[in-house]
PDB file of C-alpha atoms and ligand atoms in Angstrom:
ATOM      1  CA  MET A 171      17.275   6.862   1.639  1.00 48.00           C
ATOM      2  CA  TRP A 172      15.599   8.092   4.846  1.00 48.00           C
ATOM      3  CA  LYS A 173      13.607  10.609   2.909  1.00 58.00           C
ATOM      4  CA  LYS A 174      12.548   8.014   0.338  1.00 63.00           C
ATOM      5  CA  TRP A 175      11.472   5.248   2.710  1.00 68.00           C
ATOM      6  CA  PRO A 176       8.026   6.618   3.609  1.00 68.00           C
ATOM      7  CA  TRP A 177       7.144   6.479  -0.076  1.00 72.00           C
ATOM      8  CA  LEU A 178       8.562   3.096  -0.373  1.00 79.00           C
ATOM      9  CA  ALA A 179       6.763   1.801   2.757  1.00 74.00           C
ATOM     10  CA  PHE A 180       3.623   3.472   1.516  1.00 76.00           C
ATOM     11  CA  GLY A 181       3.818   1.867  -1.974  1.00 81.00           C
ATOM     12  CA  LEU A 182       4.577  -1.611  -0.443  1.00 83.00           C
ATOM     13  CA  ALA A 183       1.747  -1.281   2.042  1.00 78.00           C
ATOM     14  CA  VAL A 184      -0.770  -0.251  -0.642  1.00 81.00           C
ATOM     15  CA  GLY A 185       0.420  -3.016  -2.943  1.00 87.00           C
ATOM     16  CA  ALA A 186       0.449  -5.638  -0.292  1.00 89.00           C
ATOM     17  CA  LEU A 187      -3.070  -4.799   0.949  1.00 88.00           C
ATOM     18  CA  TYR A 188      -4.367  -4.541  -2.651  1.00 88.00           C
ATOM     19  CA  VAL A 189      -3.328  -8.178  -3.122  1.00 91.00           C
ATOM     20  CA  VAL A 190      -4.407  -9.659   0.224  1.00 93.00           C
ATOM     21  CA  GLU A 191      -7.805  -7.899   0.415  1.00 92.00           C
ATOM     22  CA  ARG A 192      -8.623  -9.648  -2.896  1.00 91.00           C
ATOM     23  CA  LEU A 193      -7.624 -13.108  -1.417  1.00 93.00           C
ATOM     24  CA  ARG A 194      -9.589 -12.480   1.848  1.00 93.00           C
ATOM     25  CA  PRO A 195     -12.390  -9.942   1.161  1.00 93.00           C
ATOM     26  CA  LEU A 196     -14.313  -8.616   4.147  1.00 94.00           C
ATOM     27  CA  ARG A 197     -17.370  -7.259   2.226  1.00 94.00           C
ATOM     28  CA  ALA A 198     -18.855  -8.236  -1.216  1.00 92.00           C
ATOM     29  CA  ARG A 199     -17.964  -5.862  -3.988  1.00 91.00           C
ATOM     30  CA  LYS A 200     -20.601  -3.826  -5.922  1.00 90.00           C
ATOM     31  CA  GLU A 201     -18.252  -2.483  -8.611  1.00 90.00           C
ATOM     32  CA  PRO A 202     -15.583  -5.096  -9.101  1.00 86.00           C
ATOM     33  CA  GLY A 203     -14.191  -3.924 -12.462  1.00 84.00           C
ATOM     34  CA  PRO A 204     -11.128  -1.855 -13.142  1.00 91.00           C
ATOM     35  CA  ALA A 205     -13.106   1.446 -13.813  1.00 92.00           C
ATOM     36  CA  ARG A 206     -13.523   2.013 -10.074  1.00 94.00           C
ATOM     37  CA  ILE A 207      -9.793   1.429  -9.383  1.00 93.00           C
ATOM     38  CA  GLY A 208      -8.858   3.986 -12.207  1.00 95.00           C
ATOM     39  CA  ARG A 209     -11.212   6.479 -10.752  1.00 96.00           C
ATOM     40  CA  ASN A 210      -9.932   6.192  -7.095  1.00 95.00           C
ATOM     41  CA  LEU A 211      -6.365   6.282  -8.486  1.00 95.00           C
ATOM     42  CA  THR A 212      -7.006   9.502 -10.546  1.00 96.00           C
ATOM     43  CA  ILE A 213      -8.779  11.142  -7.541  1.00 96.00           C
ATOM     44  CA  GLY A 214      -5.904  10.132  -5.383  1.00 94.00           C
ATOM     45  CA  LEU A 215      -3.290  11.383  -7.724  1.00 95.00           C
ATOM     46  CA  LEU A 216      -5.000  14.848  -7.717  1.00 96.00           C
ATOM     47  CA  ALA A 217      -5.116  14.621  -3.961  1.00 94.00           C
ATOM     48  CA  GLY A 218      -1.472  13.734  -3.725  1.00 92.00           C
ATOM     49  CA  VAL A 219      -0.316  16.610  -5.928  1.00 93.00           C
ATOM     50  CA  THR A 220      -2.661  18.979  -3.934  1.00 94.00           C
ATOM     51  CA  THR A 221      -1.094  17.876  -0.678  1.00 90.00           C
ATOM     52  CA  ALA A 222       2.427  18.240  -1.903  1.00 90.00           C
ATOM     53  CA  ALA A 223       1.644  21.655  -3.577  1.00 91.00           C
ATOM     54  CA  SER A 224       0.000  23.059  -0.290  1.00 89.00           C
ATOM     55  CA  GLU A 225       2.856  21.747   1.976  1.00 83.00           C
ATOM     56  CA  TRP A 226       5.315  24.181   0.405  1.00 84.00           C
ATOM     57  CA  PRO A 227       3.379  27.526   0.642  1.00 89.00           C
ATOM     58  CA  VAL A 228       1.091  26.716   3.504  1.00 88.00           C
ATOM     59  CA  VAL A 229       2.350  24.244   6.182  1.00 88.00           C
ATOM     60  CA  ALA A 230       6.107  24.705   5.765  1.00 88.00           C
ATOM     61  CA  PRO A 231       6.235  28.490   6.424  1.00 90.00           C
ATOM     62  CA  VAL A 232       3.835  28.142   9.394  1.00 90.00           C
ATOM     63  CA  GLN A 233       6.062  25.514  10.836  1.00 90.00           C
ATOM     64  CA  ARG A 234       9.168  27.826  10.395  1.00 91.00           C
ATOM     65  CA  LEU A 235       7.318  30.787  11.884  1.00 91.00           C
ATOM     66  CA  ALA A 236       6.172  28.616  14.916  1.00 88.00           C
ATOM     67  CA  GLU A 237       9.743  27.514  15.445  1.00 87.00           C
ATOM     68  CA  GLN A 238      11.398  30.928  15.097  1.00 90.00           C
ATOM     69  CA  ARG A 239       8.895  32.649  17.504  1.00 89.00           C
ATOM     70  CA  ARG A 240       8.503  29.596  19.639  1.00 87.00           C
ATOM     71  CA  LEU A 241       4.670  29.577  19.184  1.00 89.00           C
ATOM     72  CA  GLY A 242       2.196  26.986  20.286  1.00 87.00           C
ATOM     73  CA  LEU A 243       1.079  25.119  23.419  1.00 91.00           C
ATOM     74  CA  LEU A 244       3.698  22.516  23.647  1.00 89.00           C
ATOM     75  CA  ARG A 245       6.565  25.049  23.345  1.00 88.00           C
ATOM     76  CA  TRP A 246       5.118  27.031  26.233  1.00 89.00           C
ATOM     77  CA  LEU A 247       4.897  24.154  28.617  1.00 88.00           C
ATOM     78  CA  PRO A 248       8.173  23.197  30.437  1.00 87.00           C
ATOM     79  CA  LEU A 249       8.155  19.461  29.413  1.00 87.00           C
ATOM     80  CA  PRO A 250      10.884  16.984  28.727  1.00 91.00           C
ATOM     81  CA  ARG A 251      11.369  16.273  24.947  1.00 89.00           C
ATOM     82  CA  ALA A 252      10.084  12.693  25.122  1.00 91.00           C
ATOM     83  CA  LEU A 253       6.862  13.805  26.787  1.00 94.00           C
ATOM     84  CA  ARG A 254       6.499  16.621  24.265  1.00 93.00           C
ATOM     85  CA  ILE A 255       6.799  14.149  21.363  1.00 94.00           C
ATOM     86  CA  VAL A 256       4.111  11.817  22.950  1.00 95.00           C
ATOM     87  CA  LEU A 257       1.714  14.642  23.680  1.00 96.00           C
ATOM     88  CA  GLY A 258       2.252  16.232  20.341  1.00 96.00           C
ATOM     89  CA  PHE A 259       1.419  12.855  18.572  1.00 97.00           C
ATOM     90  CA  LEU A 260      -1.665  12.478  20.695  1.00 97.00           C
ATOM     91  CA  LEU A 261      -2.887  16.067  20.195  1.00 97.00           C
ATOM     92  CA  LEU A 262      -2.416  15.842  16.405  1.00 97.00           C
ATOM     93  CA  ASP A 263      -4.398  12.721  16.389  1.00 97.00           C
ATOM     94  CA  TYR A 264      -7.110  14.077  18.571  1.00 97.00           C
ATOM     95  CA  THR A 265      -7.587  17.298  16.708  1.00 97.00           C
ATOM     96  CA  LEU A 266      -7.838  15.308  13.490  1.00 97.00           C
ATOM     97  CA  TYR A 267     -10.789  13.421  15.084  1.00 97.00           C
ATOM     98  CA  VAL A 268     -12.435  16.923  15.650  1.00 97.00           C
ATOM     99  CA  TRP A 269     -11.662  17.935  12.106  1.00 97.00           C
ATOM    100  CA  HIS A 270     -13.210  14.753  10.797  1.00 97.00           C
ATOM    101  CA  ARG A 271     -16.417  15.364  12.896  1.00 96.00           C
ATOM    102  CA  LEU A 272     -16.478  19.010  11.455  1.00 96.00           C
ATOM    103  CA  ASN A 273     -16.295  17.546   7.965  1.00 96.00           C
ATOM    104  CA  HIS A 274     -19.358  15.727   8.686  1.00 95.00           C
ATOM    105  CA  ARG A 275     -21.329  18.441  10.498  1.00 93.00           C
ATOM    106  CA  THR A 276     -20.589  21.505   8.362  1.00 92.00           C
ATOM    107  CA  PRO A 277     -22.555  21.562   4.975  1.00 91.00           C
ATOM    108  CA  PHE A 278     -19.565  23.278   3.244  1.00 93.00           C
ATOM    109  CA  LEU A 279     -16.843  20.692   4.457  1.00 95.00           C
ATOM    110  CA  TRP A 280     -19.262  17.787   3.815  1.00 94.00           C
ATOM    111  CA  ARG A 281     -19.624  18.683   0.133  1.00 94.00           C
ATOM    112  CA  PHE A 282     -15.912  17.813  -0.238  1.00 96.00           C
ATOM    113  CA  HIS A 283     -15.575  15.060   2.327  1.00 96.00           C
ATOM    114  CA  ALA A 284     -18.735  13.288   0.667  1.00 95.00           C
ATOM    115  CA  VAL A 285     -16.652  12.592  -2.373  1.00 96.00           C
ATOM    116  CA  HIS A 286     -14.575  10.238  -0.298  1.00 97.00           C
ATOM    117  CA  HIS A 287     -17.689   8.580   1.084  1.00 97.00           C
ATOM    118  CA  LEU A 288     -19.200   8.325  -2.358  1.00 96.00           C
ATOM    119  CA  ASP A 289     -17.343   5.180  -3.255  1.00 96.00           C
ATOM    120  CA  LEU A 290     -19.639   2.213  -3.574  1.00 95.00           C
ATOM    121  CA  ASP A 291     -17.086  -0.178  -2.252  1.00 95.00           C
ATOM    122  CA  LEU A 292     -14.362   0.162   0.487  1.00 95.00           C
ATOM    123  CA  ASP A 293     -10.805  -0.945  -0.183  1.00 94.00           C
ATOM    124  CA  SER A 294      -7.294   0.281   0.138  1.00 92.00           C
ATOM    125  CA  THR A 295      -7.855   2.543  -3.077  1.00 93.00           C
ATOM    126  CA  THR A 296     -10.664   4.369  -1.080  1.00 95.00           C
ATOM    127  CA  GLY A 297      -7.854   5.434   1.268  1.00 93.00           C
ATOM    128  CA  LEU A 298      -6.439   7.470  -1.622  1.00 92.00           C
ATOM    129  CA  ARG A 299      -9.658   8.816  -2.764  1.00 95.00           C
ATOM    130  CA  PHE A 300      -9.985  12.281  -1.215  1.00 96.00           C
ATOM    131  CA  HIS A 301     -11.239  15.317  -3.239  1.00 97.00           C
ATOM    132  CA  PHE A 302      -8.378  17.750  -3.871  1.00 96.00           C
ATOM    133  CA  GLY A 303     -10.483  20.523  -2.272  1.00 96.00           C
ATOM    134  CA  GLU A 304     -10.725  18.500   0.940  1.00 96.00           C
ATOM    135  CA  LEU A 305      -6.994  18.195   1.045  1.00 94.00           C
ATOM    136  CA  ALA A 306      -6.333  21.772   0.341  1.00 94.00           C
ATOM    137  CA  LEU A 307      -8.678  22.732   3.174  1.00 95.00           C
ATOM    138  CA  ALA A 308      -6.897  20.077   5.344  1.00 94.00           C
ATOM    139  CA  ALA A 309      -3.606  21.817   4.679  1.00 93.00           C
ATOM    140  CA  GLY A 310      -4.927  24.942   6.187  1.00 94.00           C
ATOM    141  CA  PHE A 311      -6.150  22.892   9.132  1.00 95.00           C
ATOM    142  CA  ARG A 312      -2.655  21.274   9.406  1.00 94.00           C
ATOM    143  CA  ALA A 313      -1.056  24.718   9.603  1.00 94.00           C
ATOM    144  CA  ALA A 314      -3.423  25.662  12.412  1.00 94.00           C
ATOM    145  CA  GLN A 315      -2.455  22.400  14.279  1.00 95.00           C
ATOM    146  CA  VAL A 316       1.308  23.175  13.872  1.00 93.00           C
ATOM    147  CA  LEU A 317       0.786  26.733  15.082  1.00 93.00           C
ATOM    148  CA  LEU A 318      -1.608  26.247  17.943  1.00 94.00           C
ATOM    149  CA  LEU A 319      -0.193  22.938  19.236  1.00 95.00           C
ATOM    150  CA  GLY A 320       3.524  23.824  18.742  1.00 92.00           C
ATOM    151  CA  VAL A 321       4.433  20.206  17.563  1.00 94.00           C
ATOM    152  CA  ASP A 322       7.978  20.011  16.079  1.00 91.00           C
ATOM    153  CA  ARG A 323       8.497  18.764  12.493  1.00 90.00           C
ATOM    154  CA  ASP A 324       9.823  15.297  13.453  1.00 92.00           C
ATOM    155  CA  THR A 325       6.738  14.541  15.514  1.00 94.00           C
ATOM    156  CA  LEU A 326       4.460  15.938  12.700  1.00 93.00           C
ATOM    157  CA  ARG A 327       6.329  13.707  10.180  1.00 91.00           C
ATOM    158  CA  LEU A 328       6.197  10.587  12.407  1.00 93.00           C
ATOM    159  CA  TRP A 329       2.349  11.055  12.893  1.00 95.00           C
ATOM    160  CA  GLN A 330       1.750  11.716   9.191  1.00 92.00           C
ATOM    161  CA  GLN A 331       3.630   8.597   8.159  1.00 90.00           C
ATOM    162  CA  MET A 332       1.715   6.492  10.705  1.00 92.00           C
ATOM    163  CA  LEU A 333      -1.547   8.091   9.851  1.00 94.00           C
ATOM    164  CA  THR A 334      -1.057   7.387   6.061  1.00 90.00           C
ATOM    165  CA  LEU A 335      -0.403   3.714   6.636  1.00 90.00           C
ATOM    166  CA  SER A 336      -3.375   3.589   9.123  1.00 94.00           C
ATOM    167  CA  VAL A 337      -5.671   5.258   6.499  1.00 94.00           C
ATOM    168  CA  ILE A 338      -4.800   2.694   3.861  1.00 92.00           C
ATOM    169  CA  PHE A 339      -5.197  -0.186   6.372  1.00 93.00           C
ATOM    170  CA  HIS A 340      -8.473   0.740   7.837  1.00 96.00           C
ATOM    171  CA  HIS A 341     -10.169   1.432   4.443  1.00 96.00           C
ATOM    172  CA  SER A 342      -9.000  -1.997   3.181  1.00 95.00           C
ATOM    173  CA  ASN A 343     -11.344  -4.777   2.444  1.00 95.00           C
ATOM    174  CA  LEU A 344      -9.165  -7.302   4.283  1.00 95.00           C
ATOM    175  CA  GLU A 345     -10.982  -9.703   6.465  1.00 95.00           C
ATOM    176  CA  LEU A 346      -8.801 -10.059   9.498  1.00 95.00           C
ATOM    177  CA  PRO A 347      -9.483 -12.966  11.964  1.00 95.00           C
ATOM    178  CA  ILE A 348     -12.128 -11.576  14.336  1.00 94.00           C
ATOM    179  CA  ASP A 349      -9.940 -12.131  17.480  1.00 95.00           C
ATOM    180  CA  VAL A 350      -7.043 -10.226  15.780  1.00 96.00           C
ATOM    181  CA  GLU A 351      -9.471  -7.330  15.231  1.00 94.00           C
ATOM    182  CA  ARG A 352     -10.828  -7.481  18.764  1.00 95.00           C
ATOM    183  CA  ARG A 353      -7.194  -7.166  20.024  1.00 96.00           C
ATOM    184  CA  LEU A 354      -6.363  -4.277  17.746  1.00 96.00           C
ATOM    185  CA  VAL A 355      -9.534  -2.186  17.984  1.00 96.00           C
ATOM    186  CA  PRO A 356      -8.970  -0.860  21.646  1.00 96.00           C
ATOM    187  CA  PHE A 357      -5.985   0.896  20.299  1.00 96.00           C
ATOM    188  CA  LEU A 358      -6.243   1.310  16.509  1.00 97.00           C
ATOM    189  CA  VAL A 359      -8.838   2.009  13.878  1.00 97.00           C
ATOM    190  CA  THR A 360      -9.462  -1.370  12.070  1.00 97.00           C
ATOM    191  CA  PRO A 361     -11.275  -2.288   8.724  1.00 97.00           C
ATOM    192  CA  ARG A 362     -14.480  -3.482  10.346  1.00 96.00           C
ATOM    193  CA  MET A 363     -14.611  -0.355  12.638  1.00 97.00           C
ATOM    194  CA  HIS A 364     -14.127   2.119   9.748  1.00 97.00           C
ATOM    195  CA  GLY A 365     -16.467   0.097   7.441  1.00 96.00           C
ATOM    196  CA  ILE A 366     -19.268   1.117   9.736  1.00 97.00           C
ATOM    197  CA  HIS A 367     -18.365   4.787   9.285  1.00 97.00           C
ATOM    198  CA  HIS A 368     -18.785   4.472   5.449  1.00 97.00           C
ATOM    199  CA  SER A 369     -22.426   3.170   5.839  1.00 96.00           C
ATOM    200  CA  THR A 370     -25.273   4.929   4.101  1.00 94.00           C
ATOM    201  CA  ARG A 371     -27.171   4.811   7.492  1.00 94.00           C
ATOM    202  CA  SER A 372     -26.637   8.169   9.224  1.00 91.00           C
ATOM    203  CA  GLU A 373     -26.500   6.643  12.727  1.00 91.00           C
ATOM    204  CA  GLU A 374     -23.615   4.457  11.578  1.00 94.00           C
ATOM    205  CA  THR A 375     -21.801   7.228   9.524  1.00 94.00           C
ATOM    206  CA  ASN A 376     -22.026   9.457  12.534  1.00 94.00           C
ATOM    207  CA  ALA A 377     -19.722   7.017  14.484  1.00 96.00           C
ATOM    208  CA  ASN A 378     -16.010   5.973  14.238  1.00 97.00           C
ATOM    209  CA  TYR A 379     -14.396   9.220  13.314  1.00 97.00           C
ATOM    210  CA  SER A 380     -11.005   8.309  14.485  1.00 97.00           C
ATOM    211  CA  SER A 381      -8.274   7.893  11.914  1.00 96.00           C
ATOM    212  CA  LEU A 382      -5.219   6.285  13.725  1.00 97.00           C
ATOM    213  CA  LEU A 383      -5.911   5.706  17.592  1.00 97.00           C
ATOM    214  CA  SER A 384      -9.391   4.586  18.201  1.00 97.00           C
ATOM    215  CA  TRP A 385      -9.420   6.158  21.651  1.00 97.00           C
ATOM    216  CA  TRP A 386     -11.058   9.444  20.564  1.00 97.00           C
ATOM    217  CA  ASP A 387     -14.316   7.666  19.548  1.00 97.00           C
ATOM    218  CA  ARG A 388     -14.363   5.834  23.068  1.00 96.00           C
ATOM    219  CA  LEU A 389     -13.623   9.202  24.710  1.00 96.00           C
ATOM    220  CA  HIS A 390     -16.668  10.920  23.037  1.00 96.00           C
ATOM    221  CA  ARG A 391     -18.989   7.887  23.007  1.00 94.00           C
ATOM    222  CA  SER A 392     -18.929   7.898  19.189  1.00 95.00           C
ATOM    223  CA  LEU A 393     -17.645   4.273  18.943  1.00 96.00           C
ATOM    224  CA  ARG A 394     -19.837   1.751  17.225  1.00 95.00           C
ATOM    225  CA  LEU A 395     -18.759  -1.846  16.818  1.00 95.00           C
ATOM    226  CA  ASN A 396     -21.894  -3.950  17.058  1.00 92.00           C
ATOM    227  CA  VAL A 397     -22.752  -3.704  13.269  1.00 93.00           C
ATOM    228  CA  PRO A 398     -22.090  -6.770  11.082  1.00 92.00           C
ATOM    229  CA  GLN A 399     -20.279  -5.849   7.890  1.00 91.00           C
ATOM    230  CA  ALA A 400     -22.814  -7.785   5.769  1.00 91.00           C
ATOM    231  CA  SER A 401     -25.541  -5.406   6.898  1.00 93.00           C
ATOM    232  CA  VAL A 402     -23.536  -2.382   5.955  1.00 93.00           C
ATOM    233  CA  THR A 403     -24.293  -0.615   2.652  1.00 94.00           C
ATOM    234  CA  ILE A 404     -21.299   1.461   1.657  1.00 96.00           C
ATOM    235  CA  GLY A 405     -21.794   4.943   0.136  1.00 95.00           C
ATOM    236  CA  VAL A 406     -23.816   8.131   0.514  1.00 94.00           C
ATOM    237  CA  PRO A 407     -27.671   8.050   0.397  1.00 93.00           C
ATOM    238  CA  GLY A 408     -29.023   9.050  -3.006  1.00 91.00           C
ATOM    239  CA  PHE A 409     -25.865   8.021  -4.874  1.00 92.00           C
ATOM    240  CA  SER A 410     -26.362   4.397  -5.234  1.00 91.00           C
ATOM    241  CA  SER A 411     -25.627   3.626  -8.836  1.00 91.00           C
ATOM    242  CA  THR A 412     -22.339   3.679 -10.692  1.00 90.00           C
ATOM    243  CA  ASP A 413     -23.623   6.556 -12.840  1.00 90.00           C
ATOM    244  CA  ASP A 414     -23.903   8.619  -9.679  1.00 90.00           C
ATOM    245  CA  VAL A 415     -20.231   8.212  -8.849  1.00 91.00           C
ATOM    246  CA  THR A 416     -18.394   8.721 -12.074  1.00 92.00           C
ATOM    247  CA  LEU A 417     -14.937  10.566 -12.122  1.00 95.00           C
ATOM    248  CA  ALA A 418     -16.560  13.741 -13.511  1.00 94.00           C
ATOM    249  CA  THR A 419     -19.431  13.615 -11.006  1.00 92.00           C
ATOM    250  CA  SER A 420     -17.141  12.942  -8.002  1.00 93.00           C
ATOM    251  CA  LEU A 421     -14.830  15.905  -9.015  1.00 96.00           C
ATOM    252  CA  ALA A 422     -17.588  18.374  -9.756  1.00 93.00           C
ATOM    253  CA  LEU A 423     -19.820  17.424  -6.773  1.00 93.00           C
ATOM    254  CA  PRO A 424     -18.547  20.048  -4.165  1.00 93.00           C
ATOM    255  CA  PHE A 425     -19.161  22.831  -6.662  1.00 93.00           C
ATOM    256  CA  ARG A 426     -22.668  21.822  -7.884  1.00 88.00           C
ATOM    257  CA  GLY A 427     -24.704  22.362  -4.722  1.00 79.00           C
ATOM    258  CA  ASP A 428     -26.379  18.861  -5.120  1.00 84.00           C
ATOM    259  CA  PRO A 429     -29.718  18.712  -2.968  1.00 84.00           C
ATOM    260  CA  ARG A 430     -28.800  15.156  -2.126  1.00 85.00           C
ATOM    261  CA  LEU A 431     -25.761  16.379  -0.235  1.00 83.00           C
ATOM    262  CA  ARG A 432     -27.060  17.188   3.350  1.00 76.00           C
ATOM    263  CA  PRO A 433     -24.693  16.386   6.225  1.00 68.00           C
ATOM    264  CA  PRO A 434     -25.757  13.009   7.765  1.00 68.00           C
ATOM    265  CA  VAL A 435     -27.923  13.621  10.818  1.00 66.00           C
ATOM    266  CA  THR A 436     -28.977  10.806  13.082  1.00 58.00           C
ATOM    267  CA  PRO A 437     -32.744  10.450  13.842  1.00 54.00           C
ATOM    268  CA  VAL A 438     -31.978  11.111  17.523  1.00 56.00           C
ATOM    269  CA  GLU A 439     -30.257  14.462  16.693  1.00 57.00           C
ATOM    270  CA  LEU A 440     -33.252  15.438  14.574  1.00 52.00           C
ATOM    271  CA  GLY A 441     -35.419  15.175  17.707  1.00 52.00           C
ATOM    272  CA  LYS A 442     -33.277  17.758  19.539  1.00 47.00           C
ATOM    273  CA  GLY A 443     -34.656  20.561  17.459  1.00 41.00           C
TER     274      GLY A 443
HETATM  275 ZN1   ZN B 859     -15.979  10.507   7.165  1.00 75.66          ZN
END
């Protein structure tokens, strides 16, 4: 039962958000039909299979090796177990922030991550829509996190479960009362905060990279909250019609070398030369 509950919780969370985000939508929809949902679920299914398939040959052996040889930062520090768990959780979340920024900065990684940003709308199904290539690369990154940070498997599992719920929540199109969001956003990534990250404007995409705790954007001054959702156009520049974002286009995009896929650079950064 314990092993099954994350999937049950995950299924219930997606199902519940899917219903409530339609009752209280935050942003107007561009592509309201079932085609988009089917596309996101198909991309999500491939992503889920890839994650499960890379867990066994990539992450699990690295976790075993790190445990047997006592490798990684947190195993070397003489810390009480509770502190080790808290620090492990924070370091996993912080390094994911760094990985997400790299996905936006590095042309090779952006080709894959752009498929997630290609969606013309943002809702709970976007939280499932990651290219299988991005998740295969992420498995390699996860193995590096486990090895270098020295987090134990219980901490990793706890963080992954909370992260998954957070990803579905902050991608949702649920209009929370503004004062509720104002109370949550100092700690957690919220739908309005992450909506800004999915904007077609580069100065908005290059903000709000956090995935669970919102602190990392505050720490690195990449937090942007002063953008009304009505002014945000969701997507990637150059991919504005439904023909640009079909299932076939989305899956083939990383391998095509599309000239429209340049990592988003803000005008200020362009001036730095
Ligand atoms: Zn992103």
